[in-house]
XYZ file of C-alpha atoms in Angstrom:
566
model
C 82.377 -13.495 -3.077
C 85.074 -14.153 -0.536
C 84.350 -11.013 1.334
C 80.700 -11.825 1.519
C 81.396 -15.325 2.808
C 83.692 -14.070 5.530
C 81.289 -11.354 6.509
C 78.496 -13.886 6.883
C 80.620 -16.179 9.033
C 81.144 -18.806 6.319
C 84.766 -19.979 5.731
C 86.218 -19.095 2.330
C 87.878 -21.554 -0.074
C 91.348 -20.161 0.730
C 90.888 -20.764 4.432
C 89.758 -24.306 3.814
C 92.755 -25.036 1.584
C 95.174 -23.739 4.267
C 93.491 -26.024 6.825
C 92.451 -23.214 9.063
C 88.773 -22.442 9.780
C 88.066 -19.079 11.378
C 85.657 -18.940 14.288
C 81.977 -18.467 13.352
C 80.448 -14.979 13.875
C 77.401 -15.838 15.994
C 76.815 -12.252 17.018
C 76.117 -11.264 13.419
C 73.683 -14.167 13.006
C 71.880 -13.316 16.209
C 71.716 -9.695 15.196
C 70.181 -10.652 11.846
C 67.641 -12.980 13.429
C 66.740 -10.403 16.060
C 66.266 -7.794 13.350
C 63.922 -10.063 11.369
C 61.941 -11.016 14.478
C 61.525 -7.386 15.439
C 60.277 -6.566 11.934
C 57.855 -9.529 12.023
C 56.688 -8.522 15.501
C 56.114 -4.955 14.393
C 54.139 -6.016 11.294
C 52.087 -8.465 13.335
C 51.249 -5.840 15.941
C 50.215 -3.363 13.244
C 47.966 -5.912 11.575
C 46.425 -7.066 14.855
C 45.891 -3.468 15.925
C 44.181 -2.677 12.624
C 41.957 -5.760 12.860
C 41.078 -5.013 16.473
C 40.296 -1.409 15.559
C 37.902 -2.553 12.837
C 36.211 -5.005 15.189
C 35.861 -2.369 17.906
C 34.374 0.104 15.408
C 31.824 -2.456 14.204
C 30.970 -3.395 17.773
C 30.609 0.257 18.753
C 28.309 0.839 15.779
C 26.126 -2.139 16.757
C 25.991 -0.961 20.366
C 24.957 2.513 19.264
C 22.170 1.110 17.121
C 21.022 -1.100 19.980
C 21.143 1.852 22.382
C 19.142 3.928 19.902
C 16.459 1.273 19.741
C 16.265 1.045 23.518
C 16.215 4.789 24.139
C 14.061 5.909 21.225
C 11.471 3.131 21.419
C 11.265 2.630 25.158
C 7.661 3.901 25.544
C 5.627 2.385 22.728
C 1.847 2.018 22.778
C 1.140 -1.361 24.282
C -2.636 -1.405 24.524
C -2.888 -3.367 21.281
C 0.034 -5.760 21.434
C 0.973 -5.769 25.085
C 4.631 -5.829 23.988
C 7.128 -3.465 22.428
C 5.896 -3.083 18.835
C 9.080 -1.491 17.482
C 11.572 -4.084 18.650
C 9.352 -6.863 17.346
C 7.901 -4.961 14.401
C 9.836 -6.477 11.550
C 9.966 -9.914 13.167
C 6.178 -9.893 13.524
C 5.700 -8.602 9.990
C 7.992 -10.965 8.136
C 4.717 -12.559 7.241
C 3.344 -14.054 4.122
C 2.593 -10.737 2.443
C 6.154 -10.011 1.310
C 6.888 -13.649 0.612
C 3.647 -14.288 -1.261
C 4.522 -11.792 -3.946
C 8.288 -12.322 -4.081
C 9.903 -13.388 -7.318
C 11.335 -16.459 -5.648
C 7.906 -17.783 -4.750
C 6.542 -16.983 -8.177
C 9.364 -18.911 -9.801
C 8.827 -21.820 -7.420
C 5.142 -21.839 -8.341
C 5.983 -21.953 -12.044
C 8.204 -24.999 -11.498
C 5.152 -27.048 -10.514
C 4.018 -27.456 -14.122
C 5.016 -31.129 -14.197
C 2.819 -32.086 -11.254
C -0.859 -32.945 -11.186
C -3.428 -30.204 -10.683
C -4.284 -31.312 -7.157
C -0.629 -31.431 -6.152
C -0.077 -28.027 -7.733
C -2.960 -26.559 -5.756
C -1.648 -27.972 -2.486
C 1.849 -26.753 -3.255
C 0.478 -23.353 -4.244
C -1.383 -22.932 -0.976
C 1.825 -23.730 0.884
C 3.794 -21.210 -1.149
C 1.054 -18.553 -0.956
C -0.532 -18.900 2.486
C -3.499 -16.996 3.831
C -3.033 -13.864 5.856
C -2.947 -14.330 9.609
C -4.392 -11.405 11.545
C -2.514 -10.305 14.643
C -2.638 -7.411 17.058
C -0.274 -4.687 15.860
C -0.177 -0.948 15.366
C 0.188 0.983 12.128
C 3.633 2.008 10.981
C 3.144 5.713 11.598
C 1.438 5.154 14.946
C 4.484 3.248 16.107
C 6.974 5.667 14.590
C 5.252 8.576 16.335
C 6.684 7.257 19.592
C 10.138 8.286 18.386
C 10.939 11.813 19.481
C 12.500 12.767 16.144
C 9.510 11.552 14.089
C 7.093 13.195 16.509
C 8.960 16.481 16.048
C 8.538 16.250 12.276
C 4.821 15.613 12.821
C 4.615 18.706 15.041
C 6.345 20.755 12.339
C 3.667 19.696 9.843
C 0.955 20.679 12.318
C 2.482 24.138 12.760
C 2.842 24.491 8.982
C -0.841 23.621 8.493
C -1.897 26.110 11.168
C 0.084 28.904 9.529
C -1.326 27.953 6.120
C -4.835 28.100 7.591
C -4.168 31.488 9.210
C -2.723 32.828 5.975
C -5.786 31.861 3.934
C -8.248 33.154 6.522
C -6.493 36.519 6.979
C -5.928 37.115 3.279
C -9.526 36.294 2.492
C -10.822 38.547 5.262
C -8.578 41.474 4.292
C -9.433 41.104 0.599
C -13.170 40.382 0.782
C -14.143 41.341 4.306
C -15.400 37.837 5.124
C -14.154 34.323 5.900
C -15.605 31.417 3.920
C -13.142 28.648 4.960
C -13.434 26.961 1.576
C -17.236 27.122 1.565
C -17.292 27.464 -2.228
C -15.609 24.104 -2.697
C -17.910 22.492 -0.122
C -21.019 23.893 -1.793
C -20.060 22.745 -5.290
C -18.434 19.467 -4.295
C -21.047 18.206 -1.837
C -24.166 19.217 -3.749
C -27.038 16.737 -3.190
C -25.146 14.925 -0.456
C -28.474 13.766 1.001
C -29.195 11.845 -2.205
C -25.822 10.140 -1.955
C -26.565 9.218 1.654
C -29.922 7.710 0.643
C -28.308 5.585 -2.070
C -25.675 4.497 0.451
C -28.364 3.324 2.875
C -29.995 1.252 0.127
C -26.625 -0.292 -0.721
C -26.067 -1.253 2.903
C -29.549 -2.792 3.124
C -28.834 -4.889 0.021
C -25.437 -5.917 1.402
C -27.087 -7.129 4.593
C -29.626 -9.107 2.561
C -26.762 -10.992 0.895
C -26.185 -12.812 4.191
C -29.716 -14.232 4.245
C -29.621 -15.059 0.537
C -26.441 -17.036 1.130
C -28.042 -18.835 4.039
C -31.053 -19.790 1.890
C -28.733 -21.087 -0.839
C -26.834 -23.218 1.666
C -29.986 -24.668 3.250
C -31.596 -25.555 -0.089
C -28.357 -27.007 -1.380
C -28.030 -29.256 1.673
C -31.587 -30.559 1.115
C -30.751 -31.398 -2.508
C -27.638 -33.416 -1.655
C -29.220 -36.589 -3.071
C -30.041 -34.866 -6.380
C -26.764 -33.684 -7.845
C -28.367 -32.318 -11.018
C -30.880 -30.197 -9.125
C -28.184 -29.151 -6.684
C -25.926 -28.007 -9.517
C -28.807 -26.207 -11.233
C -29.746 -24.434 -8.001
C -26.153 -23.315 -7.423
C -25.864 -22.093 -11.017
C -29.059 -20.029 -10.721
C -27.848 -18.510 -7.458
C -24.467 -17.754 -9.032
C -26.139 -15.900 -11.898
C -28.280 -14.007 -9.419
C -25.193 -13.063 -7.413
C -23.362 -11.807 -10.530
C -26.424 -9.803 -11.522
C -26.590 -8.335 -8.024
C -22.925 -7.264 -8.164
C -23.494 -5.660 -11.553
C -26.549 -3.755 -10.289
C -24.629 -2.630 -7.201
C -22.011 -1.072 -9.464
C -24.422 0.267 -12.079
C -27.224 1.874 -10.031
C -25.046 4.212 -7.892
C -23.278 5.384 -11.054
C -26.609 5.946 -12.755
C -28.020 7.960 -9.854
C -24.888 10.100 -9.702
C -25.898 11.380 -13.150
C -29.652 11.313 -12.639
C -29.679 13.082 -9.257
C -26.782 15.393 -10.175
C -24.591 14.254 -7.279
C -21.431 16.361 -7.534
C -17.840 15.145 -7.532
C -17.065 15.058 -3.785
C -20.324 13.340 -2.821
C -20.101 11.073 -5.887
C -16.519 10.052 -5.062
C -17.488 9.112 -1.502
C -20.564 7.189 -2.729
C -18.685 5.272 -5.437
C -15.798 4.410 -3.114
C -18.329 3.099 -0.615
C -19.941 1.115 -3.438
C -16.648 -0.549 -4.239
C -16.019 -1.205 -0.551
C -19.370 -2.926 -0.062
C -19.033 -4.976 -3.263
C -15.590 -6.156 -2.169
C -16.962 -7.032 1.279
C -19.856 -8.968 -0.254
C -17.576 -10.955 -2.513
C -15.143 -11.780 0.274
C -17.901 -13.104 2.513
C -19.676 -15.037 -0.254
C -16.416 -16.490 -1.568
C -15.300 -17.613 1.891
C -18.602 -19.186 2.973
C -19.272 -20.794 -0.412
C -15.816 -22.311 -0.332
C -16.569 -23.883 3.027
C -19.930 -25.188 1.818
C -18.484 -26.636 -1.368
C -15.768 -28.391 0.622
C -18.407 -29.806 2.959
C -17.101 -27.971 6.017
C -20.419 -26.314 6.792
C -23.563 -27.935 8.132
C -26.308 -25.452 7.419
C -28.956 -27.378 9.286
C -26.887 -27.508 12.451
C -28.139 -24.947 14.962
C -25.403 -25.503 17.512
C -22.856 -22.776 18.143
C -19.957 -24.676 16.602
C -17.305 -23.408 14.207
C -18.814 -25.540 11.416
C -22.103 -23.604 11.264
C -22.741 -20.515 9.160
C -21.495 -17.570 11.224
C -24.188 -15.473 12.892
C -25.286 -12.214 11.343
C -23.550 -10.201 14.075
C -20.150 -11.350 12.793
C -21.050 -10.428 9.243
C -22.358 -7.033 10.369
C -19.149 -6.352 12.310
C -17.106 -7.343 9.270
C -19.005 -4.862 7.053
C -17.617 -1.947 9.084
C -14.272 -3.416 10.183
C -11.237 -1.922 8.373
C -10.402 -5.073 6.424
C -11.611 -6.680 3.207
C -10.785 -10.266 4.252
C -13.542 -12.128 6.046
C -12.694 -14.128 9.147
C -15.014 -15.497 11.802
C -13.018 -13.604 14.415
C -10.339 -10.929 14.529
C -7.886 -9.875 17.231
C -9.535 -7.255 19.449
C -8.162 -4.611 21.778
C -9.136 -4.478 25.430
C -10.528 -0.938 25.398
C -11.107 2.174 23.279
C -8.521 4.941 23.600
C -10.743 7.991 23.322
C -7.847 10.439 23.126
C -6.533 8.460 20.191
C -10.000 8.597 18.581
C -10.217 12.360 19.118
C -6.771 12.909 17.576
C -7.648 10.876 14.467
C -10.999 12.670 14.128
C -9.312 16.085 14.258
C -6.879 14.912 11.570
C -9.784 13.881 9.326
C -11.464 17.272 9.736
C -8.167 19.053 9.102
C -7.659 17.093 5.885
C -11.080 18.130 4.554
C -10.233 21.818 5.050
C -6.723 21.341 3.647
C -8.148 19.729 0.520
C -10.678 22.544 0.110
C -8.007 25.242 0.507
C -5.648 23.543 -1.956
C -8.445 23.212 -4.493
C -9.600 26.799 -4.066
C -6.192 28.480 -3.922
C -3.991 26.334 -6.173
C -5.833 23.945 -8.476
C -8.766 26.137 -9.474
C -6.734 29.324 -10.211
C -4.180 27.365 -12.222
C -6.556 25.087 -14.126
C -9.928 26.837 -13.965
C -9.348 28.679 -17.251
C -8.705 25.564 -19.315
C -11.261 25.548 -22.105
C -11.210 29.347 -22.283
C -7.703 29.671 -23.703
C -5.789 27.918 -26.419
C -4.039 24.736 -25.401
C -0.296 24.583 -26.144
C 2.840 22.847 -24.935
C 4.156 25.862 -23.033
C 0.949 26.127 -21.015
C 0.991 22.417 -20.131
C 4.661 22.385 -19.095
C 4.327 25.538 -16.977
C 1.195 24.243 -15.264
C 2.762 20.818 -14.725
C 5.691 22.208 -12.753
C 3.472 24.621 -10.845
C 1.405 21.642 -9.637
C 4.345 19.530 -8.442
C 4.212 20.417 -4.750
C 0.452 20.923 -4.600
C -0.304 17.537 -6.151
C 2.217 15.749 -3.927
C 0.799 17.388 -0.793
C -2.677 16.254 -1.843
C -1.455 12.709 -2.498
C 0.423 12.354 0.791
C -2.325 14.006 2.826
C -4.903 11.798 1.086
C -2.890 8.716 2.013
C -2.591 9.899 5.604
C -6.305 10.675 5.824
C -7.677 7.498 4.266
C -5.195 4.787 5.250
C -4.018 6.142 8.581
C -6.415 8.586 10.238
C -9.749 7.208 9.022
C -8.748 3.536 9.152
C -7.283 3.875 12.653
C -10.356 5.837 13.765
C -12.750 3.075 12.722
C -10.397 0.379 14.012
C -10.205 2.010 17.430
C -13.953 2.464 17.687
C -14.511 -1.184 16.721
C -11.538 -2.368 18.838
C -10.065 -3.974 15.727
C -6.580 -5.161 16.643
C -4.721 -5.539 13.340
C -3.796 -2.008 12.201
C -1.454 -2.996 9.359
C -3.272 -0.907 6.750
C -0.070 -0.028 4.886
C 3.631 -0.715 5.078
C 6.699 1.475 4.682
C 5.994 2.214 1.014
C 8.098 5.399 1.184
C 11.239 3.219 1.262
C 10.264 1.350 -1.909
C 13.011 0.683 -4.406
C 10.709 -0.159 -7.326
C 7.121 0.340 -8.400
C 6.025 -3.233 -7.593
C 7.193 -2.835 -4.006
C 5.228 0.419 -3.830
C 2.055 -1.286 -5.071
C 2.476 -4.045 -2.488
C 3.019 -1.678 0.428
C 0.836 1.323 -0.411
C -2.566 -0.169 0.437
C -2.491 -3.446 2.346
C -6.277 -3.533 2.686
C -6.974 -3.643 -1.048
C -3.789 -5.581 -1.779
C -4.834 -8.434 0.505
C -8.251 -8.620 -1.166
C -6.763 -8.655 -4.673
C -4.336 -11.364 -3.670
C -6.838 -13.538 -1.807
C -9.860 -13.368 -4.138
C -8.415 -12.388 -7.528
C -4.852 -13.600 -7.797
C -5.347 -16.961 -6.068
C -8.701 -17.764 -7.706
C -7.429 -16.804 -11.146
C -4.339 -18.920 -10.555
C -6.348 -21.980 -9.501
C -9.376 -21.797 -11.793
C -8.891 -19.349 -14.689
C -5.289 -19.172 -15.876
C -4.339 -22.479 -14.230
C -0.854 -21.758 -12.895
C 0.174 -18.681 -14.891
C 1.358 -16.144 -12.331
C 2.102 -13.570 -15.047
C -1.472 -13.664 -16.349
C -2.858 -13.528 -12.798
C -0.664 -10.529 -12.025
C -1.889 -8.780 -15.164
C -5.509 -9.495 -14.154
C -4.853 -7.895 -10.758
C -3.446 -4.751 -12.407
C -6.318 -4.495 -14.889
C -9.043 -4.926 -12.256
C -7.357 -2.419 -9.966
C -7.022 0.103 -12.806
C -10.698 -0.301 -13.793
C -11.783 0.202 -10.173
C -9.791 3.450 -9.938
C -11.273 4.733 -13.177
C -14.761 3.758 -11.974
C -14.958 6.277 -9.153
C -12.725 8.937 -10.763
C -14.343 9.139 -14.213
C -17.937 8.840 -13.022
C -17.556 11.371 -10.205
C -15.921 13.900 -12.575
C -18.344 13.061 -15.440
C -15.629 12.351 -17.975
C -13.865 9.552 -19.818
C -10.134 10.008 -19.475
C -8.412 6.668 -18.674
C -4.992 8.199 -18.066
C -4.598 6.564 -14.680
C -5.382 3.087 -16.024
C -2.832 3.438 -18.821
C -0.257 4.911 -16.464
C -1.040 2.272 -13.855
C -0.168 -0.642 -16.143
C 2.519 0.911 -18.352
C 4.570 2.434 -15.536
C 4.563 -0.800 -13.550
C 6.350 -2.814 -16.220
C 8.587 -0.026 -17.556
C 9.834 1.176 -14.168
C 10.332 -2.360 -12.895
C 12.894 -2.975 -15.647
C 14.620 0.340 -14.938
C 15.048 -0.169 -11.205
C 15.531 -3.928 -10.891
C 19.331 -3.737 -11.353
C 19.828 -0.611 -9.270
C 20.773 -0.360 -5.631
C 18.042 0.143 -3.061
C 18.936 3.794 -2.541
C 19.100 4.614 -6.253
C 15.873 2.716 -6.887
C 14.145 4.706 -4.154
C 15.401 7.944 -5.715
C 14.034 6.940 -9.137
C 10.764 5.852 -7.547
C 10.209 9.241 -5.876
C 11.145 11.102 -9.052
C 8.522 9.297 -11.111
C 5.980 9.494 -8.273
C 6.291 13.296 -8.260
C 6.118 13.438 -12.041
C 3.290 10.933 -12.535
C 1.170 12.384 -9.750
C 1.473 15.886 -11.224
C 0.488 14.489 -14.637
C -2.635 12.921 -13.160
C -3.763 16.068 -11.373
C -2.978 18.240 -14.385
C -4.899 16.271 -16.995
C -7.838 15.118 -14.868
C -8.547 18.557 -13.405
C -7.830 20.273 -16.755
C -10.238 17.882 -18.497
C -12.852 18.587 -15.825
C -12.668 22.370 -16.239
C -12.420 22.106 -20.031
C -15.656 20.114 -19.998
C -17.285 22.846 -17.889
C -15.948 25.788 -19.944
C -16.038 24.242 -23.407
C -18.751 21.541 -23.590
C -19.232 19.545 -26.746
C -21.992 20.847 -28.967
C -23.283 17.405 -29.862
C -22.485 13.708 -29.668
C -22.954 12.430 -33.198
C -21.158 9.114 -32.734
C -19.807 6.911 -29.978
C -16.300 8.246 -30.616
C -17.456 11.698 -29.439
C -18.078 10.184 -26.015
C -14.526 8.802 -25.852
C -12.681 11.815 -27.245
C -11.345 14.016 -24.391
C -12.585 17.590 -24.203
C -8.971 18.782 -24.136
C -8.580 17.545 -27.723
C -12.026 18.432 -29.051
C -12.313 21.951 -27.594
C -11.868 24.735 -30.153
C -11.311 28.083 -28.464
C -12.562 31.003 -30.534
């Protein structure tokens, strides 16, 4: 104790009692303070250096990303937007589409239950606004300006060329001739001229809808003083319109059977039927809404925005790549003919790719179904053999229909808004995939099914409206698949609805990356299931037809289950 006190410069008790106080050791105190300050200074410098290093690393990362954007996206196509579409892509597309379907907006809509119906409708329209068309390119068109993405595209082109050469050479060396998938074309496009004739009749009827709507509006305006007659007239026209829609869907399906229009021609005809019906409904729903709200003056012949739009606008809308009717759309300044030629070549290439995949992969693997006994081993082996083939057909079908064909028609019509799809390949759950896969159909379902069911049918129930959207979409898919293949096998409809709700619960608590991994896993698996069972059912029906149809259940029972191989 004493020693410690003296060493620290503090006088001991003995020194105090003797009356002598030793001199204080300031050097030791200064040495101690200097030592502590040096340690503090060293720790502070280390901490500051670490913090500064982290800040510099983050800043360097941001600068690299910014430099990548500038260098990689410095030459975008500007004939549509006039500006850089990549740098403004996500800002321009943070539109109502994502927000309309978000859970937050759905929950906000459900909180309006305590308000009056009129207030709910106004609040709903604010929460779920209409789509605003704007000049913009498609995702893949914009991404093709990146050198890395363009290189991947070139690799796919080279792969397709080698696949084409392989099939042509092998066929020539084996058979001494080159058919280029002629067998698939001959069987798939049988009686194409009949399908074209039915399509012309459908287009003529669709054009007549414009004049029928104009007659309804004119007569209704003349009966404005007789509410009972006006209501009766509108009800009769509504029943006539519903009957017309039903006949539009029924007659093409009937003539597919009656005229023996084969699966490729029938698929094209039935898809066109659905397209024209959706176009009709969009136009009728939009114009009738204006008339019912009193925003149209049918007797006014002036060229004002309150008159019924001229037929030229309706005719343009029938061929424009959109299902939402507007009086005007953003237009491009000119037609890029090189762009048109590139998209046309892609469409032709897809037709040959589909024919080769059918002839060389699907038909050899599934063409004997109905001739051999069905068992689990056969199904599992065939399922895994179809994984890559089915996924190539799905992705190439997406590219053909939603990118090449849609951009081809948009360019020819100088249609400015090319947002036909979004980046669905980054989806983290199945609902996000459904929202982004097909913007054209998704907008129509939202605008004319979801919103109308919410306002007039289910009266505020977003869950019921969402279910109605899924059911109608599933029925539409089964319409052109089952009728074109001449079978009843609603696998896609069941899968469509069941997978949506099951996978949404699986992926909702996962990270974005893990959710995307699960999404692609089930997309590969589900797509292979669809191709396996639909094509197997088709060939089983051809190889093992039912002897008789004694009851209605025989029509619903799949051939895969009823076929008895001897």
